[in-house]
Amino acid sequence: MSEHYPRIRIDRSIGEKRYLCIRESVSITFYMKHSHQEIVQQVIRALEVYRRAVNPHDLGWYADPYTGDWDELDDKGWAYIRQHLFEEPAAYPWLSESPSETTGYEFLYDGLLLKVHEGDPASAVTFFLPTEYLEEHGPGRVRELALELAAELPFNSGHAGLCFHFPDTLLGITRPIRDLAFRYPGLDIPGARSAASSIGTRVDGVHWLNFLGQPVLGELGGTSSLRARLHSPDISVQELNEAQALVTLGKWPEAGDTEKSHTLPAYRELAHVLEPWLYRERPLWDGFSEEDLRRWERRFLD
């Protein structure tokens, strides 16, 4: 167990076997107000950056985009995924280290055809890392990797930090984390796939690393204005270019712990600055009431 976050390992029975289904991981997510075919080259370059950062076997399986069945991600599998990405108007690849357990290495992409969606959609991509990677390589390397991924993508917003990591295709999977979610406010409950249909250019909560693009950064008055509104010594604001910035909350990602009055004041400070632009249209999770969901969304505000 790290001093910065708890070890979470929750098994689940599937048939006669038990598999690791829920654990703590690091997620790196970006939202882009672009249709899939407008950004497919950038997404593939970002995936290659991620693949170079991890071991080749860390992505060994893929879920067939059409059947959902898991197949080995060998040379034939990679060719199939690339064909899917380049030929389809919308693409939904899911790559993982294991087809049955949550190991911490995973790639999820929802490349949407925006014009066929009602509401305010955006394409979304997430790269997962186990916390063991964070501990082995250090937070500086994870932050550097997040910046390398961001440099490849035309993001409107994005984030990186601790999360509950689980396969969201399993019914009831979020029930065991309800109490943990309120105890550890710095552990995100990821939902990029569901948020993609309606997040638009808003910001998906507050995290260790917070990537801000347009229009939110412009509406905040730019990087200098944003920096002037944040006073905690644990917060740094880095201008990436005229249209994008990164807000970092501390050297390490922190889970916090409400039972020990560790409420992450830097996260709360940024949340109050970003409140008008925060995304609040998540679907209800199993095990959470409507009141629970809204309380969790406002955990850094109230």
XYZ file of C-alpha atoms in Angstrom:
302
model
C 0.000 0.000 0.000
C 1.295 3.444 -0.948
C 1.126 6.398 1.423
C -0.683 8.223 -1.382
C -3.494 5.748 -2.075
C -4.921 2.430 -0.874
C -4.463 -0.973 -2.443
C -7.847 -2.070 -3.786
C -8.295 -5.638 -4.997
C -11.849 -6.956 -5.372
C -12.514 -10.339 -6.957
C -15.680 -11.527 -8.615
C -16.938 -15.021 -9.394
C -17.587 -15.773 -13.035
C -18.771 -19.325 -13.332
C -16.651 -21.500 -11.052
C -13.624 -19.186 -11.081
C -12.772 -15.941 -9.344
C -11.132 -13.092 -11.207
C -9.678 -9.734 -10.168
C -12.335 -7.279 -11.322
C -11.748 -4.017 -9.418
C -8.424 -2.422 -8.519
C -6.842 1.010 -8.245
C -5.093 2.227 -11.390
C -4.040 5.409 -13.159
C -6.196 6.612 -16.036
C -5.206 9.151 -18.688
C -8.238 10.406 -20.638
C -8.803 12.991 -23.353
C -12.015 14.339 -24.886
C -11.974 15.729 -28.416
C -14.777 17.562 -30.185
C -13.922 15.806 -33.440
C -15.366 12.896 -35.364
C -13.299 9.722 -35.509
C -11.988 10.035 -39.074
C -10.783 13.589 -38.362
C -8.469 12.362 -35.597
C -7.698 8.724 -36.410
C -4.051 9.433 -37.287
C -3.493 11.337 -34.033
C -5.118 8.585 -31.974
C -2.937 5.918 -33.584
C 0.185 7.985 -32.891
C -0.891 8.372 -29.255
C -1.488 4.614 -29.008
C 2.047 4.030 -30.288
C 3.396 6.405 -27.623
C 1.569 4.359 -24.998
C 2.793 1.046 -26.421
C 6.413 2.248 -26.325
C 5.995 3.234 -22.674
C 4.837 -0.239 -21.574
C 5.989 -3.781 -22.338
C 4.780 -5.388 -25.590
C 2.805 -8.078 -23.742
C 0.945 -5.484 -21.646
C -1.633 -5.220 -24.443
C -2.152 -8.820 -25.458
C -5.883 -9.050 -26.198
C -8.631 -7.110 -27.964
C -12.410 -7.229 -27.894
C -13.718 -7.660 -31.413
C -15.511 -4.365 -32.232
C -18.348 -6.261 -33.930
C -18.860 -9.384 -31.798
C -17.369 -8.399 -28.438
C -15.408 -11.667 -28.331
C -11.829 -11.532 -27.039
C -8.962 -12.497 -29.390
C -5.192 -12.434 -29.065
C -3.592 -9.184 -30.143
C -0.900 -10.695 -32.365
C 0.262 -9.253 -35.693
C -2.987 -10.374 -37.316
C -4.961 -8.758 -34.504
C -3.104 -5.455 -34.848
C -3.780 -5.461 -38.587
C -7.460 -6.044 -37.859
C -7.603 -3.174 -35.340
C -5.836 -0.782 -37.708
C -8.227 -1.726 -40.517
C -11.167 -1.082 -38.194
C -9.761 2.312 -37.234
C -9.024 3.471 -40.773
C -12.110 2.153 -42.544
C -15.004 2.770 -40.154
C -16.741 6.166 -39.717
C -16.880 5.387 -35.980
C -14.547 3.062 -34.044
C -14.599 1.489 -30.584
C -11.437 -0.572 -29.974
C -10.849 -2.049 -26.525
C -7.358 -3.454 -25.869
C -6.265 -5.113 -22.624
C -3.542 -7.206 -21.037
C -6.059 -9.884 -20.055
C -9.504 -10.872 -21.363
C -10.677 -11.934 -17.899
C -8.909 -9.849 -15.228
C -8.321 -6.162 -14.560
C -4.538 -5.855 -14.526
C -4.176 -2.100 -14.976
C -3.082 -2.044 -18.628
C -5.891 -1.102 -20.993
C -6.760 1.147 -23.943
C -10.294 2.339 -24.680
C -11.350 4.568 -27.549
C -14.767 5.871 -28.516
C -14.234 7.480 -31.902
C -17.646 8.886 -32.707
C -19.277 10.190 -35.854
C -20.518 13.327 -34.151
C -23.202 14.297 -36.643
C -25.272 11.165 -35.970
C -25.434 11.787 -32.200
C -27.976 13.976 -30.477
C -26.868 16.212 -27.638
C -23.267 17.296 -27.294
C -20.935 14.355 -28.083
C -17.138 14.164 -28.208
C -14.712 11.389 -29.048
C -12.887 9.988 -26.006
C -9.723 7.968 -25.470
C -8.354 6.463 -22.247
C -5.003 4.870 -21.450
C -4.735 2.901 -18.188
C -1.631 2.120 -16.143
C -1.404 0.007 -12.981
C -0.232 1.841 -9.879
C 2.739 -0.556 -9.884
C 3.924 1.292 -13.015
C 3.586 4.586 -11.133
C 5.577 3.213 -8.209
C 8.301 1.717 -10.406
C 8.812 4.690 -12.716
C 7.729 7.542 -10.443
C 5.079 10.238 -10.852
C 7.394 12.366 -12.990
C 7.503 9.704 -15.694
C 3.702 9.245 -15.631
C 3.229 13.002 -15.933
C 5.721 13.039 -18.818
C 3.817 10.228 -20.555
C 0.528 12.094 -20.142
C 2.129 15.157 -21.746
C 3.475 13.034 -24.616
C -0.015 11.650 -25.241
C -1.573 15.107 -25.002
C 0.896 16.440 -27.582
C -0.512 13.996 -30.155
C -4.194 14.758 -29.568
C -6.413 17.781 -30.391
C -8.050 17.697 -26.965
C -10.629 20.100 -25.584
C -10.179 18.670 -22.092
C -8.455 15.762 -20.418
C -7.146 14.428 -17.158
C -4.893 11.874 -15.490
C -4.984 10.452 -12.000
C -6.086 7.646 -9.746
C -9.251 5.716 -10.458
C -11.253 2.634 -9.636
C -10.491 0.385 -12.593
C -13.087 -2.199 -13.591
C -14.779 -3.657 -16.688
C -17.881 -1.513 -17.034
C -19.581 -4.191 -19.134
C -20.293 -6.336 -16.022
C -23.663 -5.750 -14.362
C -23.468 -4.495 -10.800
C -19.717 -3.953 -10.962
C -19.830 -0.560 -9.187
C -21.785 -1.760 -6.146
C -18.702 -2.778 -4.088
C -17.022 0.616 -4.512
C -19.767 2.910 -3.198
C -18.394 3.315 0.342
C -14.787 3.403 -0.910
C -15.674 6.160 -3.390
C -16.840 8.446 -0.599
C -13.852 7.590 1.607
C -11.237 8.189 -1.115
C -12.352 11.276 -3.098
C -9.211 11.302 -5.264
C -10.130 7.947 -6.826
C -12.165 8.689 -9.932
C -14.963 6.456 -11.168
C -14.142 6.473 -14.875
C -16.886 6.740 -17.447
C -15.345 8.125 -20.630
C -17.424 5.823 -22.816
C -20.726 7.032 -21.376
C -19.567 10.651 -21.070
C -18.570 10.760 -24.743
C -22.204 11.026 -25.799
C -22.805 14.274 -23.937
C -19.677 15.883 -22.453
C -18.994 18.201 -25.399
C -16.245 20.614 -24.388
C -16.903 20.503 -20.643
C -14.470 19.228 -18.002
C -14.838 15.744 -16.503
C -14.098 16.491 -12.860
C -10.883 17.385 -11.026
C -7.843 15.098 -11.003
C -4.102 15.016 -10.343
C -3.393 16.276 -13.891
C -5.984 18.521 -15.549
C -5.643 19.317 -19.260
C -7.637 22.377 -20.289
C -8.246 23.419 -23.871
C -10.790 25.485 -25.711
C -13.247 26.936 -25.071
C -12.884 26.515 -21.296
C -9.343 27.899 -21.023
C -10.348 30.928 -23.079
C -13.422 31.525 -20.938
C -11.182 31.403 -17.859
C -9.108 34.201 -19.382
C -6.165 32.090 -20.505
C -3.284 30.511 -18.634
C -2.146 33.657 -16.826
C -5.619 34.431 -15.536
C -6.109 30.837 -14.412
C -2.771 30.857 -12.599
C -3.729 34.043 -10.775
C -6.927 32.428 -9.459
C -5.132 29.444 -7.895
C -3.154 30.015 -4.711
C -2.279 26.637 -3.191
C 1.478 25.899 -3.215
C 0.583 22.369 -4.369
C -0.881 23.660 -7.640
C 1.192 24.400 -10.741
C -0.128 25.751 -14.037
C 1.834 25.070 -17.210
C 1.055 26.663 -20.568
C 1.307 24.025 -23.302
C 0.490 26.454 -26.126
C -1.792 29.449 -26.608
C -4.892 27.246 -26.525
C -4.017 24.565 -23.959
C -2.708 24.298 -20.406
C -1.979 21.689 -17.746
C -2.877 22.126 -14.076
C -0.989 19.724 -11.777
C -2.136 19.110 -8.206
C 0.906 17.974 -6.248
C 3.884 15.773 -7.028
C 1.921 12.515 -6.583
C -1.683 11.623 -7.358
C -3.505 11.379 -4.036
C -6.584 9.387 -3.050
C -7.286 11.397 0.082
C -9.105 9.791 3.016
C -12.167 11.398 4.570
C -11.861 9.133 7.624
C -8.543 10.846 8.345
C -9.723 14.358 7.323
C -7.484 14.227 4.243
C -9.884 16.068 1.931
C -7.456 17.197 -0.816
C -7.675 21.013 -0.470
C -5.847 21.684 -3.764
C -8.418 19.571 -5.611
C -11.195 21.502 -3.895
C -9.648 24.835 -4.850
C -9.471 23.915 -8.528
C -12.993 22.444 -8.443
C -14.417 25.768 -7.285
C -12.641 27.594 -10.127
C -13.863 25.088 -12.730
C -17.374 24.606 -11.320
C -19.269 26.386 -14.144
C -17.680 24.051 -16.720
C -17.867 20.701 -14.892
C -19.684 17.796 -16.547
C -22.689 16.540 -14.527
C -24.712 14.204 -16.731
C -23.412 10.771 -15.730
C -25.763 7.788 -15.880
C -26.673 6.272 -12.524
C -24.198 3.616 -11.343
C -25.254 0.303 -9.764
C -25.253 0.625 -5.997
C -25.556 4.430 -6.080
C -28.765 6.351 -5.546
C -29.408 9.553 -7.460
C -28.469 11.453 -4.299
C -25.241 9.419 -3.984
C -24.232 10.244 -7.541
C -24.793 13.969 -7.140
C -22.982 13.974 -3.779
C -20.029 12.174 -5.359
C -19.934 14.641 -8.256
C -19.825 17.510 -5.738
C -17.341 15.873 -3.357
C -14.803 18.670 -3.946
C -17.404 21.449 -3.874
C -19.500 20.926 -0.750
